[in-house]
Coordinates of C-alpha atoms and ligand atoms in Angstrom, one line a residue:
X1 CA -96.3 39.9 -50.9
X2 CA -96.1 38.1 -54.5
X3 CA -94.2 35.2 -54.8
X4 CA -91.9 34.1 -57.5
X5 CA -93.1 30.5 -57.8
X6 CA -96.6 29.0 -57.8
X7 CA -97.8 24.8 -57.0
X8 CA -99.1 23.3 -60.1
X9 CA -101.4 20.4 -59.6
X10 CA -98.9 17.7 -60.5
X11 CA -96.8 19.4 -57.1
X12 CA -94.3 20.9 -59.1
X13 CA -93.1 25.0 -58.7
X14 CA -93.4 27.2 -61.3
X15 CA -91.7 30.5 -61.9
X16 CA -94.6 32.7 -62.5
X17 CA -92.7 35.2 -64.6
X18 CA -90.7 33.4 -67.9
X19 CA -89.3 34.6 -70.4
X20 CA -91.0 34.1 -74.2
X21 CA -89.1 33.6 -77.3
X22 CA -91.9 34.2 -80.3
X23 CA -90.2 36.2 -83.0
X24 CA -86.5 36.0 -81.1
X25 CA -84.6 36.2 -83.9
X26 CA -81.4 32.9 -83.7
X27 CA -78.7 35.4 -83.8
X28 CA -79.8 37.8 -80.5
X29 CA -81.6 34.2 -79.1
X30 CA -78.4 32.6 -77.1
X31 CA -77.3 36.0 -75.3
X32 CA -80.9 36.4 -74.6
X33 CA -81.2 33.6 -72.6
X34 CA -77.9 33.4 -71.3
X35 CA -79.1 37.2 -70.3
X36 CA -82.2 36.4 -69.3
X37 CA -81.2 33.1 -66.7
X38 CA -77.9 35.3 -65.4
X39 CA -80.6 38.3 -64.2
X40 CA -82.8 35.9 -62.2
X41 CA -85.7 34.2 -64.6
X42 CA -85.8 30.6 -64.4
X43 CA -88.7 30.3 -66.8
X44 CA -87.8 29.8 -70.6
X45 CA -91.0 29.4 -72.8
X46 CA -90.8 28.6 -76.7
X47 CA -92.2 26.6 -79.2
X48 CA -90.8 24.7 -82.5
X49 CA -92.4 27.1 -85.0
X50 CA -90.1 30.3 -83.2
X51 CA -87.3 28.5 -85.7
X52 CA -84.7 29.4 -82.6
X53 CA -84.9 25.8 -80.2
X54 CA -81.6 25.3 -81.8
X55 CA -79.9 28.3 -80.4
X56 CA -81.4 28.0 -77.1
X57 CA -80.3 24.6 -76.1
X58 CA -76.7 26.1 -77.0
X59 CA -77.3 28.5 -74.7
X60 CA -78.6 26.0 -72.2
X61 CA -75.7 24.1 -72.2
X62 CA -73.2 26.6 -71.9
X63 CA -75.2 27.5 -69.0
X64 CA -75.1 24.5 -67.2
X65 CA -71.1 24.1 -68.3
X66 CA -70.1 27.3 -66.5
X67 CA -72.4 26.5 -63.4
X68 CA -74.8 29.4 -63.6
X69 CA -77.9 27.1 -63.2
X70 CA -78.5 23.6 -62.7
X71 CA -80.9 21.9 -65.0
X72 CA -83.7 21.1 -62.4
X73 CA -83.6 25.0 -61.3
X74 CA -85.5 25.8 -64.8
X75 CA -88.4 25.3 -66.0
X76 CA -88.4 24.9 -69.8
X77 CA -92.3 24.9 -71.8
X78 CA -92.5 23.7 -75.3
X79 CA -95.4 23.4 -77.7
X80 CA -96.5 20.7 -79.6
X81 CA -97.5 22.0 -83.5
X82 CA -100.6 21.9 -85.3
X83 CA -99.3 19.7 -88.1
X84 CA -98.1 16.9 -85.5
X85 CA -101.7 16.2 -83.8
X86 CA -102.1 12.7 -85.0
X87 CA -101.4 10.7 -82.3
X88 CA -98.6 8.8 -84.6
X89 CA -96.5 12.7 -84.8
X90 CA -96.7 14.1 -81.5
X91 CA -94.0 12.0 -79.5
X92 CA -92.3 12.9 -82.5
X93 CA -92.7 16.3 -82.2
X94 CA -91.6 16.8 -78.3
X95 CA -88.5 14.5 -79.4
X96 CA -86.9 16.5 -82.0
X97 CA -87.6 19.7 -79.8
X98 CA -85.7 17.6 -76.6
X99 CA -83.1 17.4 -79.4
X100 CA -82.9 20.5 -80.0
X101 CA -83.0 21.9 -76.5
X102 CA -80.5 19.7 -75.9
X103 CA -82.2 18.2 -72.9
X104 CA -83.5 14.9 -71.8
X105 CA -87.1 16.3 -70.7
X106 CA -89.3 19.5 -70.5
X107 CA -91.1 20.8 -68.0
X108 CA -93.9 21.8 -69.8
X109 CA -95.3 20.6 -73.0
X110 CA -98.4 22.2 -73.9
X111 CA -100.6 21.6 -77.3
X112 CA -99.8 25.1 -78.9
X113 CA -103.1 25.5 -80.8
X114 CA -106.3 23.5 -80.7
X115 CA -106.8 23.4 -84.8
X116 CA -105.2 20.1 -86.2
X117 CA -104.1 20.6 -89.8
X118 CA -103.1 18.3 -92.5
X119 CA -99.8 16.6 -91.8
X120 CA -99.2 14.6 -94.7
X121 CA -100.4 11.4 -94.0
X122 CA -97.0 9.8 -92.1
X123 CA -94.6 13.3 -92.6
X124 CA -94.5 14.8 -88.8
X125 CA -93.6 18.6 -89.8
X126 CA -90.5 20.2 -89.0
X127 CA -89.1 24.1 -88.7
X128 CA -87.0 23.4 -91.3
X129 CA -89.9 22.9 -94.1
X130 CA -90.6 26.2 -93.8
X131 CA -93.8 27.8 -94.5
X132 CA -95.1 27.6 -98.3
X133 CA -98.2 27.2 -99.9
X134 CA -100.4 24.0 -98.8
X135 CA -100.6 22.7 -102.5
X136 CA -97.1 23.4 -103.6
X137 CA -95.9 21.2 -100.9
X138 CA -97.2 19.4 -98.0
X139 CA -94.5 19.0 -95.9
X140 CA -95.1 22.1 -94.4
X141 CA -95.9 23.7 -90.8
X142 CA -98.4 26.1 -92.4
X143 CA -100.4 24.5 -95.1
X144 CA -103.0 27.1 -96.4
X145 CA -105.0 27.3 -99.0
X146 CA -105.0 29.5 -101.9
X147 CA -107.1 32.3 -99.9
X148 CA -104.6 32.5 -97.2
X149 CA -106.9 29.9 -94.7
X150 CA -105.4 27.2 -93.2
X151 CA -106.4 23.9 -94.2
X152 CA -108.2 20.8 -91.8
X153 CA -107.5 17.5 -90.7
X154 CA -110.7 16.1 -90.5
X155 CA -109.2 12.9 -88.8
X156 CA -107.7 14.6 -86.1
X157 CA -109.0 16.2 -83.1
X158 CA -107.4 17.5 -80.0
X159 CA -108.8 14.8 -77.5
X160 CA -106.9 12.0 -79.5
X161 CA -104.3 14.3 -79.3
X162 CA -104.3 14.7 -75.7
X163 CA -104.1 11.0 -74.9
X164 CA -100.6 10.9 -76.3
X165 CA -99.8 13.7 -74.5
X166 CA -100.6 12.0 -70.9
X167 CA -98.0 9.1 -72.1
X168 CA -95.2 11.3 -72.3
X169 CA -95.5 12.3 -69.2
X170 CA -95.4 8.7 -68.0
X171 CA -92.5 8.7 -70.2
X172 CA -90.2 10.6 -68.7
X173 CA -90.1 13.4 -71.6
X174 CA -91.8 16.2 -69.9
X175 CA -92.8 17.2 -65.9
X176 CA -96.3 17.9 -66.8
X177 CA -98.6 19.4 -69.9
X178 CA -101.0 21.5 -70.9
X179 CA -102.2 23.8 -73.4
X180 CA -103.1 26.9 -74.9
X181 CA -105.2 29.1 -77.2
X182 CA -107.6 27.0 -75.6
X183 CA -111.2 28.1 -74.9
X184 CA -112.7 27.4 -71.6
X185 CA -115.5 24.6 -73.6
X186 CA -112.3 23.7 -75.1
X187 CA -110.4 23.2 -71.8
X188 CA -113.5 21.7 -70.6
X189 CA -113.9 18.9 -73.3
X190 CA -110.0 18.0 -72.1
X191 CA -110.6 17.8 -68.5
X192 CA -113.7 15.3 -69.1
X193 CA -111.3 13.0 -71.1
X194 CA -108.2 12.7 -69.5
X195 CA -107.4 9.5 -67.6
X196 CA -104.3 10.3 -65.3
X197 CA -102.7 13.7 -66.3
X198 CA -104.9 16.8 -66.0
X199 CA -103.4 20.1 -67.7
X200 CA -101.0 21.8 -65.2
X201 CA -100.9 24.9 -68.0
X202 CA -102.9 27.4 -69.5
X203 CA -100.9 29.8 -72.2
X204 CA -103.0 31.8 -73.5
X205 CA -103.2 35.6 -74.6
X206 CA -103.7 38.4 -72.2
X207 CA -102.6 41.5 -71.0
X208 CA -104.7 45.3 -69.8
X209 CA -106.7 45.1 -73.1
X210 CA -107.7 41.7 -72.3
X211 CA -108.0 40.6 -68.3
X212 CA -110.0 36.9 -69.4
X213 CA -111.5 37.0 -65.7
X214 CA -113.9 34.4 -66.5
X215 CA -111.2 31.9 -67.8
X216 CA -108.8 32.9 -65.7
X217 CA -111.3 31.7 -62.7
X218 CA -112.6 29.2 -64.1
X219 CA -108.6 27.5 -64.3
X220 CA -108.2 28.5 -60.5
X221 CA -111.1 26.5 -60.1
X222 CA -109.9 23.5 -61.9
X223 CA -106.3 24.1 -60.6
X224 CA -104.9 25.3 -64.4
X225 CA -102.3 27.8 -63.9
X226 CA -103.7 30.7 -66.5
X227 CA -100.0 31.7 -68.4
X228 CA -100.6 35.0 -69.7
X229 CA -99.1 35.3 -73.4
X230 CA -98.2 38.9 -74.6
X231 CA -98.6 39.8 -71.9
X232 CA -96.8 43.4 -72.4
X233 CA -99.2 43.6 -75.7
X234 CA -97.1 42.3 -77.9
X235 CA -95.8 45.5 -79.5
X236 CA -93.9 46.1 -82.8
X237 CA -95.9 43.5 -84.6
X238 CA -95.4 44.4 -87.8
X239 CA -98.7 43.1 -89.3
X240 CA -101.1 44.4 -87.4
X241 CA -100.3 48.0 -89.0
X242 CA -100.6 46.6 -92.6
X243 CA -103.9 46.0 -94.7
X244 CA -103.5 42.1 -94.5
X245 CA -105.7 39.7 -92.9
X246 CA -104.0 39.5 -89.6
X247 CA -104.1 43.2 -89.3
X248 CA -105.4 45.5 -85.9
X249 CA -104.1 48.2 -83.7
X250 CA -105.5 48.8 -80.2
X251 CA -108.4 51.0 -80.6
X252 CA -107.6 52.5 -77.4
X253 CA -105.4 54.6 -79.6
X254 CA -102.1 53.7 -77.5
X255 CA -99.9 50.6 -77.2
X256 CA -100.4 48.9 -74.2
X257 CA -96.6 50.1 -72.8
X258 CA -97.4 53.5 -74.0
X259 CA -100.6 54.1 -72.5
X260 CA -101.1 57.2 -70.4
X261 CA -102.2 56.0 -66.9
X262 CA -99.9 53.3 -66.7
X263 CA -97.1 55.7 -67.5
X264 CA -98.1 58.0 -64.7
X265 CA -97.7 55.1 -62.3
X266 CA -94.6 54.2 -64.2
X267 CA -93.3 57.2 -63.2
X268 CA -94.6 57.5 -59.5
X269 CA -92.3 54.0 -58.7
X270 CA -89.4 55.1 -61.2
X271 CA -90.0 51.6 -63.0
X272 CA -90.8 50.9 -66.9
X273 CA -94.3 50.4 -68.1
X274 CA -93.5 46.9 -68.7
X275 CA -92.6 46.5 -64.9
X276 CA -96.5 47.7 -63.9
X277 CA -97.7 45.7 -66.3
X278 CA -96.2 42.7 -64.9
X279 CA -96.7 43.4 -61.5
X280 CA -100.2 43.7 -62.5
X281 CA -100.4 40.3 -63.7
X282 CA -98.6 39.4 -61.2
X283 CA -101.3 41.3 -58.0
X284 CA -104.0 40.0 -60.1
X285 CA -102.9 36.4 -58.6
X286 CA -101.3 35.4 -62.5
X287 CA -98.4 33.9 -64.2
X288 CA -97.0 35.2 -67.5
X289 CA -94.2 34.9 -70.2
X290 CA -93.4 38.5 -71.5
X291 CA -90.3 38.5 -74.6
X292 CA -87.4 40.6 -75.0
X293 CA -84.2 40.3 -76.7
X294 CA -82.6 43.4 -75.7
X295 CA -80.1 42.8 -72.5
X296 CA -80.9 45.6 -70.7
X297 CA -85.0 45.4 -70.9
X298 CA -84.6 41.6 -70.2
X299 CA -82.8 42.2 -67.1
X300 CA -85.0 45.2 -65.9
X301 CA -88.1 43.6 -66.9
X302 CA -87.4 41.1 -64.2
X303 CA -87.3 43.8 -61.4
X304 CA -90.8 43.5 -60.3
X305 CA -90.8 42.6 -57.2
X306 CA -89.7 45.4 -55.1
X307 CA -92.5 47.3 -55.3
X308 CA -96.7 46.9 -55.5
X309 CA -99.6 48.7 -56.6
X310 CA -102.0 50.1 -54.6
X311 CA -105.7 49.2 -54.6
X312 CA -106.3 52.6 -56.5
X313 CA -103.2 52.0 -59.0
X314 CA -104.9 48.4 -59.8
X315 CA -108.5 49.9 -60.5
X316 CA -107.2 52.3 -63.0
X317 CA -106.6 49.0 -64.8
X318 CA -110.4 47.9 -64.7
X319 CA -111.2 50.6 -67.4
X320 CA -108.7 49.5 -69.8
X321 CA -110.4 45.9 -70.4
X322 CA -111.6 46.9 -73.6
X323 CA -111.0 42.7 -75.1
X324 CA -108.7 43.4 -77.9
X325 CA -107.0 40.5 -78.4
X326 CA -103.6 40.7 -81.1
X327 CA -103.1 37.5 -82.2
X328 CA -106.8 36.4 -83.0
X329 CA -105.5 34.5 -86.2
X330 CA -107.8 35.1 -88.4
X331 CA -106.4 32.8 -91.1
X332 CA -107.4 29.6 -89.0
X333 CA -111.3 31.5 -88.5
X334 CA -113.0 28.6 -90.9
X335 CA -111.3 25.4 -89.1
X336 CA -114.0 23.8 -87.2
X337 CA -112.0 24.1 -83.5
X338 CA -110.6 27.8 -84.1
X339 CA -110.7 28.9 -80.8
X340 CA -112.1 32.1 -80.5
X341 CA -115.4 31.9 -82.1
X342 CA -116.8 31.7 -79.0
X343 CA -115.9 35.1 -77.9
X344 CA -116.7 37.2 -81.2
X345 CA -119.4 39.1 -79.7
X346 CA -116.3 40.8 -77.0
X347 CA -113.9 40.8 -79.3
X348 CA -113.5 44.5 -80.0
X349 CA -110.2 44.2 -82.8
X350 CA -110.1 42.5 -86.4
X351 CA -113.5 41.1 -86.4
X352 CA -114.3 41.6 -89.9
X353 CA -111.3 39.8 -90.6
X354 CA -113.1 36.1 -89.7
X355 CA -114.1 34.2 -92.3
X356 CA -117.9 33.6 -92.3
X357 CA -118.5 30.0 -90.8
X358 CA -121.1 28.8 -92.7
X359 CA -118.4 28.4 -96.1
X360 CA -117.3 25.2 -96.8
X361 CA -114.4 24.3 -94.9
X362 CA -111.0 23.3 -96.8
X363 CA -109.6 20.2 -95.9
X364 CA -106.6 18.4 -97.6
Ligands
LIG401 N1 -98.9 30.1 -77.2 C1 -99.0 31.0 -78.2 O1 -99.7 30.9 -79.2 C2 -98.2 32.3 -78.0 C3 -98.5 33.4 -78.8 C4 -97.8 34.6 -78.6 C5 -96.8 34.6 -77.6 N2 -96.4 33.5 -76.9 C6 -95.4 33.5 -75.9 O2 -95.4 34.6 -75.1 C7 -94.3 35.4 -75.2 C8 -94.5 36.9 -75.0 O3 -95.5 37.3 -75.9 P1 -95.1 38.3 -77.2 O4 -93.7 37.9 -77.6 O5 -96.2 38.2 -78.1 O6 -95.2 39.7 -76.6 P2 -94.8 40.6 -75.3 O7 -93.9 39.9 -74.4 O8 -96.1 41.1 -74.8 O9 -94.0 41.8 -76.0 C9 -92.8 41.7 -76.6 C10 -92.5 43.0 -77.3 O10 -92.3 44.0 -76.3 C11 -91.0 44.5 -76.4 N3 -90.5 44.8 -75.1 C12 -90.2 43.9 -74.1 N4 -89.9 44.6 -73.0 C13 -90.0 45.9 -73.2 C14 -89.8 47.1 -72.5 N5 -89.4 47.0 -71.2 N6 -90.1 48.3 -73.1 C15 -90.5 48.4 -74.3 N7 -90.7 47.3 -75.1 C16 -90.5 46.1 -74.6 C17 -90.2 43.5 -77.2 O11 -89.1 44.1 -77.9 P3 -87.6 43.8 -77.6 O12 -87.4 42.3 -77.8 O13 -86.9 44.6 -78.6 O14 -87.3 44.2 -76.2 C18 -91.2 42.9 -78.1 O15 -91.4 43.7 -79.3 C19 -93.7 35.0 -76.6 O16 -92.4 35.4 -76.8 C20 -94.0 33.5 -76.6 O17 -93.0 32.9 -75.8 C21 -97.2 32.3 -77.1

C-alpha cells in the first residue's frame, strides 16, 4: 500500500506525486494545470526562471472560481533564484512569484540552487530580464561570462541566505522551505545553522540512472522529504544531443522511458513506462515531480496507484543505477558551491565538461 500524501516535519501533508513545470511552454501551461489538478494531482511545482508563474496563477484562479479545488487542498513549491541570494532580494523574490501565482502564500519555497551569483548590487532579478551576456547587462538571471561560466557573488553565501528564508515562514508567505540541488555536506552546513525552521524539502535530481540512496537516507534520517526532479529522465532535452557544454546522452544507450526491462513490465501491467517509473519512486518510499504538458500523459501519468511492483520487478531496477545525472550544469562547475563536485568520481555523464577547479574563479 503507497499512500498519496506524506508528513513533513513542520506537520504539514504532502502530495508525493506533483506535477513539474520546467520548460512548460506559457501557451500549453494554463490547460496543463487546469488538466493536471482536474485528474487528481494536488502538487504543482515551478520556479521563476520556467518564465510561465504568470499563466499558472490564471489557471489557479479559474480553478478555485469554478470550485474544482480549494486553495488549501494544493500544495504549490516555488524556488528562490540564484541572482536573489542576498538577504536584501529574497523576500523579494518569493513576493513577485506570490504575485504572480496569484496567491497570498506557498507551500513550499525552496532555494533553487546553492551557487549565489552577482545580482547587481540592489537590482533583485526578474524573468522578464531575460538571459543575456553578464557584461552586456547585469540585470540579468544568468550572468555568465564570456566563456559561457556563470559568474560569483563572493558576498553571498547560502547560510545568510537561509536565514531570510526561516522569516518568511514566520511571515506568513510560505508553509514551510527547503531546498534543492543541494549536496548532502551542503544540506548539512544548513541544518547546523538554522534557528527555528529546518528544511521540510529536498528537490533534487533522480530517477533509474540515478537512485541517490545515500542522500536519500540520509534526509529520512533528518526528516527531509527527498523530491525526486526528472524523475521520468527528463527526455527530449534538446541539448544534451548537441556538441555544447551542457551536452550527454544516457550511456546506457536508451532513454530512461524507453529502456527495455522497464518496458517489459510496462507491458505485463498494461501501464506506460512512465507509470513504473513512478511507482518505483514511489515503492522505493519517495516523493517526485515528473512534467508533462500533454492532457492525455498528464492524466495517465497520475494512474499509479492501482497497481505495484513485485520484489523481482523492483530489483531489475538495481542494475540500472549507473549515476548519470542530466542536468549536471556544467556552466556553474568553477563557482565555489557548485554542487556536484563532490560526486565527480560517480558521475558517469558529461564529466569532461567541468571546468578544472583550480582556474581562477570569475566574479563580478
Ligand atoms: N530544482 C531543479 O533544479 C529542477 C530541475 C529540473 C526539473 N525540476 C522540476 O522537476 C520537474 C520534472 O522534471 P523534468 O521536467 O526535467 O523531466 P521529467 O518529468 O523527468 O520528464 C519530462 C519529459 O518527459 C515527457 N513525458 C512526460 N510523461 C511522459 C510519458 N508518459 N511518456 C513519454 N514522455 C513523457 C515530457 O514531454 P511532454 O510534456 O510532451 O509530455 C517531457 O519531455 C520539472 O518540470 C520541474 O518542475 C526541478
Amino acid at each position: 500500500m503507497v499512500e498519496e500524501y506524506i508528513e513533513l516535519r513542520n506537520g504539514a501533508k504532502m502530495p508525493r506525486v506533483g506535477l513539474g513545470t520546467w520548460q512548460a511552454p506559457p501557451d500549453l501551461t494554463k490547460a496543463a494545470i487546469k488538466c493536471a489538478v482536474k485528474s487528481g494531482y494536488r502538487l504543482l511545482d515551478t520556479a521563476n526562471d520556467y518564465s510561465n508563474e504568470h499563466v499558472i496563477g490564471e489557471a489557479l484562479e479559474e480553478l478555485f472560481s469554478e470550485g474544482v479545488v480549494k486553495r488549501e487542498e494544493l500544495f504549490i513549491q516555488c524556488k528562490l533564484w540564484n541572482t536573489n541570494h542576498r538577504p536584501e532580494h529574497v523576500k523579494q523574490d518569493l513576493l513577485d512569484t506570490l504575485h504572480d501565482l496569484k496567491l497570498d502564500y506557498v507551500d513550499s519555497f525552496v532555494i533553487h540552487w546553492p551557487q549565489a551569483v552577482p545580482s547587481n548590487g540592489k537590482y533583485c532579478a526578474k524573468r522578464s530580464d531575460g538571459c543575456s551576456l553578464a557584461h552586456e547587462s547585469k540585470k540579468t538571471m544568468f550572468p555568465v561570462d564570456d566563456d559561457g561560466y556563470w559568474c560569483t557573488d563572493k558576498e553571498s553565501h547560502y547560510v545568510d541566505t537561509w536565514a531570510v528564508m526561516e522569516t518568511l515562514v514566520d511571515e506568513g508567505l510560505t508553509r514551510s522551505i527547503g531546498l534543492s540541488n543541494f549536496n548532502r555536506r551542503q544540506v548539512e552546513e544548513i541544518l547546523s545553522v538554522t534557528k527555528k525552521h529546518f528544511p521540510c524539502v529536498l528537490q533534487n535530481e533522480s530517477h533509474p540512472y540515478l537512485h541517490e540512496l545515500d542522500l536519500r537516507n540520509f534526509c529520512r534520517i533528518n526528516r527531509i522529504a527527498f523530491q525526486a526532479y526528472s524523475a521520468l529522465g527528463s527526455a527530449n532535452r534538446p541539448w544534451r544531443n548537441f556538441g555544447s557544454i551542457t551536452s550527454g546522452a544516457p550511456k546506457t544507450g536508451h532513454e530512461i522511458l524507453e529502456h527495455p526491462d522497464i518496458l517489459k513490465i510496462a507491458q505485463k501491467y498494461g501501464k506506460s513506462t512512465a507509470n513504473v517509473v513512478m511507482r518505483w519512486h514511489l515503492q522505493i518510499g519517495g516523493t517526485l515531480v515528473a512534467k508533462s504538458t500533454n492532457p492525455g500523459r498528464i492524466e495517465a501519468n497520475y494512474k499509479v496507484w492501482d497497481f505495484e511492483l513485485t520484489q523481482d520487478e523492483m530489483s531489475v531496477f538495481e542494475e540500472l543505477n549507473v549515476g548519470w545525472r542530466h542536468l549536471i550544469w556544467p556552466e556553474t562547475s568553477n563557482h565555489p558551491d557548485f554542487p556536484f563536485k563532490d560526486d565527480l568520481p560517480t558521475i558517469t555523464s558529461c564529466r569532461s565538461l567541468i571546468r578544472d577547479f583550480s582556474k581562477e574563479v570569475k566574479y563580478l
